Structure formats: C-alpha cells, structure tokens
Amino acid sequence: MNDVIVAALRENAEGDERIEQLLTAVHAGARHRQNRRVGAALLSVLAATTLLIGSSAWWPGNRGTVPIPETAAARPPATGGMNAIEAPEVVGSDPTLFHLDVADLRGWSSVAWSSGRNGHEELVAETSEGGEVRIELSRDPQTLAQRGGVTGSAMVWGNTAETTDYGDRHMVRWQPAPGLWAQVRSGVDAADALRIAESVRLDRVFRCAVPFRLVGFEATTLVKCATHFTVLYARGSPKPTVLPIALGPWGEVWLSIGGDPQTEYQVAMTQAQVAASGMPAQRITRVPARMTPPPSPAKAGWEVPAGEATAYVWGFGAPDEAVMTALVGAIRPVDDVLDMESWPTGPFG
Amino acid sequence: MTFDDYVRVRGPALVRLARLIAGDRHLGEDLVQEVLTKAFPRWGRIVAGGRPDVYLRQMLVNAHISWRRKRSSAELVDGDTRVERADRADIGAETAARDAIWRQIRLLPTNQRVAVVLRYYEDLDDVAIAEILNCSPVTVRTHIMRGLAALRAREGSLR
C-alpha cells in the first residue's frame, strides 16, 4: 500500500507552480499588510485608552478564586495512590499510571494520555479544528526546554508562570510543586494556552488502559504506555462521552526487551477491521497474523486482526524476530474493542 | 539568499507540499501565498535562523490548521478533484487505486494527514516531522500508524 500512497501523493502534488505570478502576489500582499498594520496600531491605541477609562474590575489576582468546572467523563479508569502534588516523585515513574488531567475537554476531538519511566508524562489533545494542545508534566525542566520566542509572565493558580509567544504557537510553563514543572503548548492563541493551563488538574491518578493483555511478559519491560480517546458530545449535552467511531480509542505499550536501550517494541491496538478477504492464513500461537511493512523508522512489523480491531507489533532499533513473534502470540485482545469498560486496567496479566 | 531567490528555487516544492497538506490544489496555492506574504517582512530573521525550509513548513502547517478553524470541514473535504475523478468511467485500475487512496488521505485528521504527507512525499524522518508539527517523534509515529491503519481499514471497506 505504501507504493500506492507515494504514487497518489506525487500525482496530486504535481502541476504548474507559476512562481513569478506567486512572487508578484506575495509582494502586493505584503504591501497591503503593511498599510493595514499602521491602521491597526492607531486603532489599538484608541482601544487601550477606552479600556483604561472604562474598566477597573479585572485583576490577575482574582484568578485563584475561579471554581474548577465539573470534571467530564472521557477518561482512563481512576485509581488510588499519591497524586503529583502530594508526591512529585511519582510523576513519570510508573508507565501504567497517569498523574495529569484537565478539568474541561470541551472543544477537543481526541485526547491521549501517556506516561513513561523518564520522569515525564504527557497529555496531547487534538482540537475539533485540527490544532494540537500539548500538556506536559516533568520532574526535569530541561525536558521541557524550548528555544526562542518572546517571553512574558502570568499567574496560574497562584503560581508565577512563564509565557512564550512563538507567533504561531504559545507556551505557558509553571512550577505546580517543588521539583515539578508543567507546560502547556497551544497553537490557538495566548489566552487559550493560559485557559488550558488553569484547567490542568494534578490531584488525580489514572491507570493506563489498553484493549489487550500481554500474557507472559514482565511488567518491568514496560517503558511507556498510552491511551487515546475520541471525545464526542451528544447533541445538547454539556458533557462529553466516549464514542469509538472510526479510529477512536487506541491503546499502546512500549517495551524494552533484551537489554539494548536502543531497541524497543511497540504493541498497539485500535478499531481497524481487516477485510475478510485479507485475513492472514498464518497463525502465531493460534492467532492469525502476518508480517507487514513497518512505517519508518520501525524495522519490523506484524499485523494481528482481532474482530473489528487490529493489533500492530512494531520493532524499533534492532528487533529480535523471536521477540516479535512472541509478542504477537502474547496478545489477548478484549472481546469488544469498542466497549472501553471492558478494557483491562493494565497491559499485563 | 534574497527572499525572491529562495522562492524561485524552493517555491515549487513548497507549492506541491501545500497542495497535499490542504488536500486541494487551489487551496494549497492560496495557502503558500498567505504564508510567503507573512514570511516576507521577517525574511531577514528567518534566514538568520539558518533553517528557512523548516520554518516555512511549520508556517504552512500552522496556517492550514488556522484555515480549517475558519472554514467548515465540508468545504475542505469536498474539493474539485474528488468529484471530477469519481465520475470518470474509463479509469484504469492503478489510477483508480491512487484516486481512492488520495480521497482517503484527504479524509484523515489534519495531523495524521500532514504526518503521512511529510513521511511519504517529503521522505522526512520522525525527528524532522516532529519539528514541523511541534510534537514529539513518538507522537509522529502514532499519527502515521493511525493514519495508515485508517487507510488500510477504509481500503478494506472499499473492496
């Protein structure tokens, strides 16, 4: 299929580029923008003057009194245990646990939690318009380092936050607890990034849920776990529900087996039904499976159809063929990948 | 390198990439014009950064996402090529397969489509794509794998 994709992309990219016409239009557009900027500067002076005269109610110090909205439903299963504020050292220490959440999922079409062993956890959301929001929690500020941009400051729940404007995206970073740093990156606008930062919740603990179990593999091999949800709103309902449409829910684990830190194995599963005519004849431990060309930079791949879902095993670095087939044989998918309630609250067992 | 020199040399590649990211020939060309219009006044700083190719691709992706926000998704999906090509009766099997996959690529969520385009058209690795999409290489892999899984599933449903 990869060849068809490449051919389709080439075919639809080609055409007359008319570069001289493009340059003429760009120069004309740039002149027009310059003229508009002068006008806008005059208007902003007028607007700022009006605001100073008419407003005295809003102050940054009031932010801490804003109530946290009721938590929405589309989330991994909650669990007990110390949260990130109580014990910052738990962040990024156990890949099966997430310590990062937000109070409001509105305006997002999908949200993904992931956690590793490197002191770092992440929540990535895609907005309904296709933009990305990335919230990170880390015990090492260097892992959050960004270059360039115009810096400023703001307040997030009483904590001084550093803001950075990159023009097309905006970043807010603050320290919610000693030894812990949180960062929000949003492509929408600076106000949106700050709003999201204020909705970050660190007082909960969730388990990584995936739609399969891996039998016979040790939990110590796990280096990363991720759970992806599609968020959908019923008409008229203020609360999101999980609706596994098309490629909605997705669970994945990353394993390190064999001692080579450069070699990792990924097992992922999602709703993607293999056509009956395409069912593989080969079986690994009674599981129908076939080798498949892996997406770069993976070096080896297996596809494992499972009803309305498909599992994938990818090997990165220098994957061992025996480990790959062992992983294929170890996959025990849930009966119904669309029923997220049936997902085990952990990938082993 | 002056702005005009750069556009003359690298502009055609940028236009071709924009057509794929936008999923529509005319929208892609408009997208490039908008991005270059914004880049022109800051060209000195962009060149001083040392990587104008990466910077302009980032601008292209961000501009496309902003466009999607402003326009309805139906407007973007139902572009011209889809209708024209679906009606051709004498279409060959290979052309039909390319056509079908292109229609499915256009239906992918933005980040998945952009990642697939950057991997399979621009031949970029995870790290380079991650820089353009402003995400981690792991997220890039996920976008590509999910995109391929969707294309594979939809390809099966078309049989």
XYZ file of C-alpha atoms in Angstrom:
508
model
C 0.000 0.000 0.000
C 2.961 2.318 0.646
C 3.749 2.469 -3.080
C 0.181 3.476 -3.863
C 0.331 6.214 -1.227
C 3.570 7.616 -2.661
C 2.179 7.495 -6.203
C -1.087 9.151 -5.160
C 0.747 11.944 -3.347
C 3.078 12.592 -6.281
C 0.209 12.661 -8.729
C -1.763 15.168 -6.679
C 1.206 17.393 -5.861
C 2.337 17.948 -9.441
C 1.209 20.871 -11.579
C 2.206 24.273 -12.838
C 3.628 26.271 -9.921
C 3.683 29.714 -11.663
C 6.349 31.087 -9.329
C 6.684 34.558 -10.896
C 2.946 35.138 -10.512
C 3.208 33.901 -6.931
C 6.030 36.337 -6.170
C 4.072 39.256 -7.642
C 1.052 38.361 -5.489
C 3.201 37.957 -2.367
C 4.842 41.377 -2.781
C 1.458 43.026 -3.376
C 0.018 41.255 -0.333
C 2.952 42.294 1.857
C 2.458 45.947 0.925
C -1.244 45.684 1.757
C -0.488 44.094 5.132
C 1.977 46.861 5.959
C -0.677 49.511 5.286
C -3.212 47.640 7.429
C -0.696 47.341 10.287
C -0.304 51.112 10.513
C -4.089 51.490 10.710
C -4.394 48.752 13.313
C -1.732 50.381 15.501
C -3.741 53.601 15.612
C -6.921 51.674 16.481
C -5.201 49.736 19.282
C -4.060 52.983 20.931
C -7.677 54.149 20.874
C -8.944 50.819 22.261
C -6.375 50.755 25.082
C -7.347 54.270 26.114
C -11.035 53.295 26.221
C -10.252 50.197 28.291
C -8.261 52.166 30.869
C -11.090 54.630 31.315
C -13.931 52.099 31.414
C -12.544 49.101 33.288
C -11.408 48.582 36.852
C -12.841 45.126 37.671
C -10.312 42.640 36.308
C -7.091 41.909 38.101
C -4.772 38.915 37.752
C -5.035 38.289 41.498
C -8.664 37.211 41.112
C -7.727 34.168 39.066
C -7.242 31.836 42.029
C -10.892 32.154 43.050
C -12.293 30.750 39.774
C -14.074 27.473 40.609
C -12.902 24.307 38.879
C -15.594 23.126 36.429
C -17.165 19.735 36.956
C -14.950 17.030 35.565
C -16.026 15.458 32.304
C -16.330 11.720 31.729
C -13.987 10.612 28.940
C -11.010 9.422 30.907
C -8.958 6.363 31.777
C -10.025 4.490 34.932
C -9.132 6.298 38.127
C -7.178 4.673 40.903
C -5.912 5.463 44.362
C -2.365 6.366 45.164
C -0.377 9.506 45.706
C -1.032 12.292 43.237
C 1.541 14.583 41.624
C 1.106 17.391 44.162
C 1.366 15.093 47.179
C 4.403 13.252 45.797
C 6.055 14.847 42.735
C 8.467 11.896 42.538
C 5.635 9.647 41.282
C 5.446 11.581 38.001
C 6.895 9.529 35.174
C 7.932 6.711 37.490
C 5.384 4.045 36.527
C 4.218 3.868 32.883
C 0.896 2.340 33.931
C -0.099 5.460 35.874
C -1.105 8.936 34.698
C -0.942 11.903 37.085
C -2.037 14.580 34.642
C -5.567 15.685 33.792
C -7.619 18.679 32.738
C -10.937 19.875 34.079
C -12.546 20.521 30.729
C -12.335 18.594 27.463
C -14.680 20.877 25.527
C -13.531 21.814 22.060
C -11.264 18.790 21.782
C -11.905 15.896 19.413
C -9.384 13.488 20.890
C -7.191 13.304 23.923
C -4.289 10.986 24.680
C -2.558 10.258 27.980
C 0.940 8.806 28.049
C 3.446 8.052 30.767
C 6.960 6.616 30.891
C 9.804 5.936 33.293
C 11.774 9.080 32.461
C 10.059 11.481 34.851
C 7.790 12.757 32.117
C 4.069 12.476 31.385
C 2.069 13.987 28.594
C -1.493 14.738 27.607
C -1.980 15.581 23.934
C -5.322 16.765 22.605
C -6.455 17.495 19.111
C -8.936 20.307 18.791
C -12.009 19.836 16.639
C -10.353 22.167 14.102
C -7.248 20.002 13.849
C -4.906 22.005 16.091
C -2.859 20.360 18.799
C -2.651 21.103 22.508
C 0.217 19.519 24.408
C 0.350 19.455 28.210
C 3.490 18.069 29.796
C 4.431 17.316 33.360
C 8.063 16.683 34.176
C 10.479 16.325 37.048
C 13.244 17.747 34.833
C 12.694 21.230 33.350
C 15.332 20.513 30.698
C 12.948 18.054 29.036
C 10.559 20.966 28.517
C 13.167 23.335 27.094
C 12.120 25.457 24.139
C 14.215 27.852 22.082
C 13.486 31.425 21.077
C 10.154 33.201 21.283
C 9.048 36.318 23.126
C 8.801 35.658 26.861
C 6.427 37.165 29.408
C 4.787 36.224 32.692
C 1.345 35.335 34.034
C -0.235 33.614 37.036
C -1.547 30.046 37.081
C -3.407 29.148 40.279
C -1.269 31.487 42.313
C 1.983 30.304 40.738
C 4.104 32.601 38.625
C 4.188 31.240 35.089
C 6.499 31.968 32.194
C 4.764 32.575 28.870
C 6.430 32.357 25.473
C 4.955 33.579 22.239
C 6.320 31.843 19.147
C 3.979 33.665 16.787
C 2.098 30.608 15.594
C 2.013 28.832 18.958
C 2.007 29.772 22.615
C 3.556 28.206 25.688
C 2.839 28.550 29.412
C 5.176 26.954 31.958
C 4.909 26.949 35.746
C 6.020 25.004 38.792
C 2.949 23.488 40.494
C 5.016 21.865 43.267
C 8.673 21.769 44.298
C 10.589 19.577 41.858
C 7.766 19.519 39.329
C 7.208 21.553 36.152
C 4.108 21.766 33.979
C 3.898 23.172 30.483
C 1.074 23.883 28.054
C 1.665 24.455 24.359
C -1.237 25.546 22.210
C -1.482 26.630 18.612
C -4.675 28.597 19.166
C -3.719 31.794 20.978
C -2.041 33.016 24.159
C -5.331 33.378 26.065
C -6.293 29.819 25.154
C -2.949 28.470 26.373
C -3.458 30.260 29.702
C -7.044 28.990 29.984
C -5.857 25.424 29.433
C -3.051 25.885 31.963
C -5.615 26.916 34.550
C -7.700 23.835 33.808
C -4.809 21.425 34.455
C -5.522 19.116 37.406
C -2.843 17.237 39.257
C -4.937 15.807 42.096
C -5.940 12.576 40.346
C -4.301 9.321 39.369
C -5.431 7.184 36.404
C -4.432 3.791 35.099
C -3.266 3.283 31.532
C -5.966 1.201 29.843
C -5.312 -0.714 26.621
C -7.683 -3.050 24.734
C -5.476 -6.109 25.198
C -3.324 -8.048 27.619
C 0.164 -9.324 27.002
C 0.497 -12.786 28.504
C 3.885 -13.975 29.655
C 5.728 -10.659 29.574
C 7.021 -8.944 32.697
C 5.712 -5.531 33.704
C 9.329 -4.455 34.188
C 9.792 -4.476 30.399
C 7.270 -1.659 30.041
C 8.840 1.715 29.227
C 5.794 3.642 28.069
C 2.029 3.266 27.987
C -0.510 5.450 26.197
C -4.288 5.620 25.965
C -6.097 7.593 23.268
C -9.751 8.595 23.423
C -12.042 10.180 20.924
C -14.191 12.779 22.627
C -17.658 13.370 21.282
C -20.557 15.388 22.576
C -24.120 14.182 22.337
C -26.330 16.902 20.863
C -27.418 19.254 23.611
C -25.258 17.584 26.250
C -22.628 19.670 28.015
C -20.673 16.542 28.925
C -18.505 14.589 26.530
C -18.907 10.884 26.105
C -16.517 8.354 24.700
C -17.751 7.260 21.314
C -15.447 4.907 19.479
C -16.114 5.969 15.912
C -13.828 5.075 13.031
C -10.419 5.091 14.645
C -11.427 6.266 18.074
C -9.854 4.560 21.039
C -6.309 3.380 20.773
C -4.004 1.798 23.320
C -0.306 1.215 23.021
C 2.601 -0.030 25.085
C 6.329 0.281 24.504
C 8.560 -2.489 25.792
C 12.305 -2.793 26.249
C 13.368 -6.430 25.991
C 16.860 -7.862 25.709
C 18.893 -5.125 27.388
C 19.609 -2.944 24.339
C 18.237 0.509 25.217
C 18.094 1.410 21.507
C 15.746 -1.471 20.737
C 12.097 -1.097 21.645
C 8.914 -2.918 20.735
C 5.534 -1.271 20.374
C 2.237 -3.114 20.641
C -0.786 -1.035 19.662
C -4.414 -1.835 19.061
C -7.283 0.129 17.602
C -10.508 -0.239 15.683
C -9.463 -1.004 12.116
C -11.170 -4.049 10.713
C -9.232 -6.167 8.266
C -11.460 -7.220 5.346
C -12.458 -10.896 5.393
C -10.668 -11.404 2.069
C -7.487 -10.054 3.606
C -7.394 -12.311 6.656
C -3.937 -13.862 7.014
C -3.603 -17.625 6.759
C -0.549 -17.688 9.034
C -1.065 -18.231 12.752
C 1.206 -17.493 15.703
C 0.075 -19.435 18.776
C -3.345 -19.848 17.149
C -3.549 -16.112 16.455
C -3.979 -15.154 12.775
C -1.191 -12.751 11.909
C 1.014 -11.596 9.095
C 4.237 -9.692 8.715
C 3.656 -6.230 7.324
C 5.958 -3.473 6.041
C 6.550 -1.265 9.080
C 6.222 2.511 8.972
C 9.677 4.092 9.195
C 11.710 4.060 11.424
C 10.374 0.713 12.666
C 12.403 -2.185 11.322
C 9.860 -4.991 11.558
C 6.100 -5.229 11.783
C 3.252 -7.652 12.360
C -0.456 -7.118 11.859
C -2.869 -9.101 14.028
C -6.580 -8.889 13.066
C -8.951 -9.267 16.023
C -12.602 -8.929 15.077
C -13.387 -5.289 14.484
C -9.959 -4.295 15.729
C -6.388 -4.797 14.632
C -3.271 -5.045 16.741
C 0.130 -3.989 15.481
C 3.547 -5.033 16.724
C 6.420 -2.832 15.582
C 10.088 -3.332 16.322
C 12.497 -0.374 16.526
C 16.294 -0.366 16.624
C 17.488 -3.945 16.165
C 14.386 -6.039 16.924
C 14.704 -9.741 17.595
C 12.477 -11.824 15.339
C 11.764 -14.296 18.144
C 10.616 -11.476 20.460
C 8.379 -10.098 17.700
C 6.592 -13.418 17.201
C 6.413 -13.966 20.971
C 4.660 -10.609 21.332
C 2.225 -11.491 18.541
C 1.397 -14.744 20.321
C 1.074 -12.981 23.669
C -1.661 -10.552 22.593
C -5.038 -11.259 24.183
C -7.475 -8.700 22.784
C -10.662 -7.752 24.607
C -13.854 -9.178 23.087
C -15.138 -5.789 22.004
C -12.572 -3.051 21.479
C -15.394 -0.530 21.238
C -16.521 -1.292 24.785
C -13.933 0.633 26.732
C -15.437 -0.537 30.008
C -14.112 -3.987 29.151
C -10.523 -2.838 28.724
C -8.199 -4.190 31.418
C -6.676 -1.571 33.676
C -3.195 -2.693 32.791
C -1.442 -4.402 29.892
C -0.106 -7.443 31.779
C -1.695 -10.435 33.392
C 19.868 34.373 -0.325
C 17.191 37.000 -1.001
C 13.512 36.222 -0.494
C 12.863 36.208 -4.244
C 15.831 33.907 -4.906
C 14.600 31.482 -2.271
C 11.057 31.419 -3.634
C 12.297 30.829 -7.174
C 14.389 27.864 -6.043
C 12.292 26.350 -3.249
C 8.855 27.784 -4.063
C 7.771 24.983 -6.417
C 8.430 22.343 -3.740
C 6.545 24.444 -1.207
C 3.549 24.744 -3.535
C 3.490 20.994 -4.158
C 3.636 20.269 -0.430
C 0.875 22.798 0.270
C -1.416 21.133 -2.280
C -1.093 17.878 -0.372
C -1.435 19.399 3.089
C -4.514 21.350 2.060
C -5.896 18.369 0.135
C -6.876 20.711 -2.648
C -4.851 22.230 -5.472
C -6.268 25.772 -5.310
C -6.432 25.955 -1.517
C -2.812 24.807 -1.390
C -1.679 27.558 -3.727
C -3.593 30.167 -1.703
C -2.011 28.761 1.445
C 1.515 29.217 0.099
C 0.740 32.769 -0.951
C -0.532 33.598 2.539
C 2.484 32.008 4.230
C 5.013 33.720 1.984
C 3.244 37.052 2.448
C 3.724 36.681 6.199
C 7.304 35.459 5.804
C 8.440 38.248 3.501
C 8.676 41.070 6.098
C 10.566 38.793 8.528
C 12.790 37.188 5.918
C 15.997 38.518 7.466
C 15.234 36.829 10.792
C 14.082 33.622 9.111
C 17.326 33.322 7.161
C 19.354 34.253 10.244
C 17.729 31.265 11.974
C 19.557 29.095 9.456
C 16.672 26.798 8.510
C 14.148 28.588 6.320
C 12.870 25.275 4.889
C 11.803 24.032 8.323
C 10.408 27.412 9.348
C 8.271 27.793 6.234
C 6.939 24.251 6.536
C 5.954 24.982 10.144
C 4.196 28.130 8.955
C 2.447 26.146 6.239
C 1.095 23.562 8.685
C 0.009 26.184 11.209
C -1.635 28.292 8.517
C -3.544 25.268 7.277
C -4.803 24.475 10.785
C -5.932 28.099 11.160
C -7.743 27.868 7.842
C -9.561 24.743 8.921
C -10.680 26.585 12.007
C -12.169 29.358 9.934
C -13.805 27.192 7.268
C -16.277 24.348 7.504
C -14.781 20.876 7.178
C -17.231 20.109 4.366
C -15.762 22.902 2.309
C -12.313 21.418 2.640
C -13.247 17.804 2.067
C -15.467 18.268 -0.966
C -12.858 19.744 -3.240
C -12.863 19.671 -7.007
C -10.721 16.639 -7.780
C -12.895 14.284 -5.766
C -15.977 14.863 -7.882
C -14.194 15.028 -11.228
C -12.279 11.836 -10.767
C -15.020 9.748 -9.241
C -17.111 10.179 -12.380
C -14.532 9.024 -14.881
C -15.707 5.783 -16.420
C -12.555 4.789 -18.308
C -10.331 4.978 -15.306
C -7.588 2.325 -15.114
C -7.213 0.057 -12.121
C -3.985 1.663 -10.921
C -5.310 5.148 -11.392
C -8.470 4.155 -9.558
C -6.415 2.799 -6.654
C -4.387 6.026 -6.454
C -7.535 8.051 -6.682
C -9.220 6.066 -3.931
C -6.257 6.323 -1.596
C -5.932 10.072 -2.235
C -9.581 10.571 -1.323
C -8.987 8.632 1.895
C -5.819 10.586 2.675
C -7.811 13.797 2.386
C -10.299 12.477 4.943
C -7.640 11.790 7.579
C -7.480 14.123 10.600
C -5.125 17.020 9.938
C -2.142 15.864 11.962
C -2.314 12.336 10.573
C -2.581 13.602 7.002
C 0.292 16.058 7.399
C 2.477 13.386 9.006
C 1.697 10.917 6.208
C 2.438 13.557 3.559
C 5.732 14.567 5.176
C 6.793 10.936 5.506
C 5.696 9.570 2.134
C 6.059 12.635 -0.072
C 8.833 14.643 1.564
C 10.570 11.487 2.871
C 11.314 13.126 6.236
C 12.197 11.131 9.345
C 10.303 11.256 12.644
C 12.528 13.925 14.172
C 12.162 16.290 11.201
C 8.402 15.782 11.078
C 8.162 16.297 14.837
C 9.911 19.634 14.492
C 7.458 20.776 11.839
C 4.402 19.528 13.731
C 5.761 20.812 17.056
C 5.323 17.444 18.732
C 7.481 14.524 19.828
C 8.825 11.855 17.446
C 6.709 9.299 19.297
C 3.600 11.312 18.517
C 4.662 11.437 14.874
C 4.877 7.645 14.801
C 1.439 7.430 16.350
C -0.016 9.847 13.782
C 1.484 7.840 10.929
C 0.462 4.479 12.299
C -3.064 5.656 12.959
C -3.232 7.211 9.516
C -2.029 4.019 7.852
C -4.405 1.931 9.937
C -7.285 4.157 8.841
C -6.247 3.957 5.193
C -5.920 0.198 5.434
C -9.321 -0.163 7.097
C -11.013 2.107 4.581
C -9.226 0.382 1.724
C -10.757 -2.882 3.012
C -14.219 -1.358 3.189
C -13.953 -0.199 -0.433
C -13.288 -3.686 -1.747
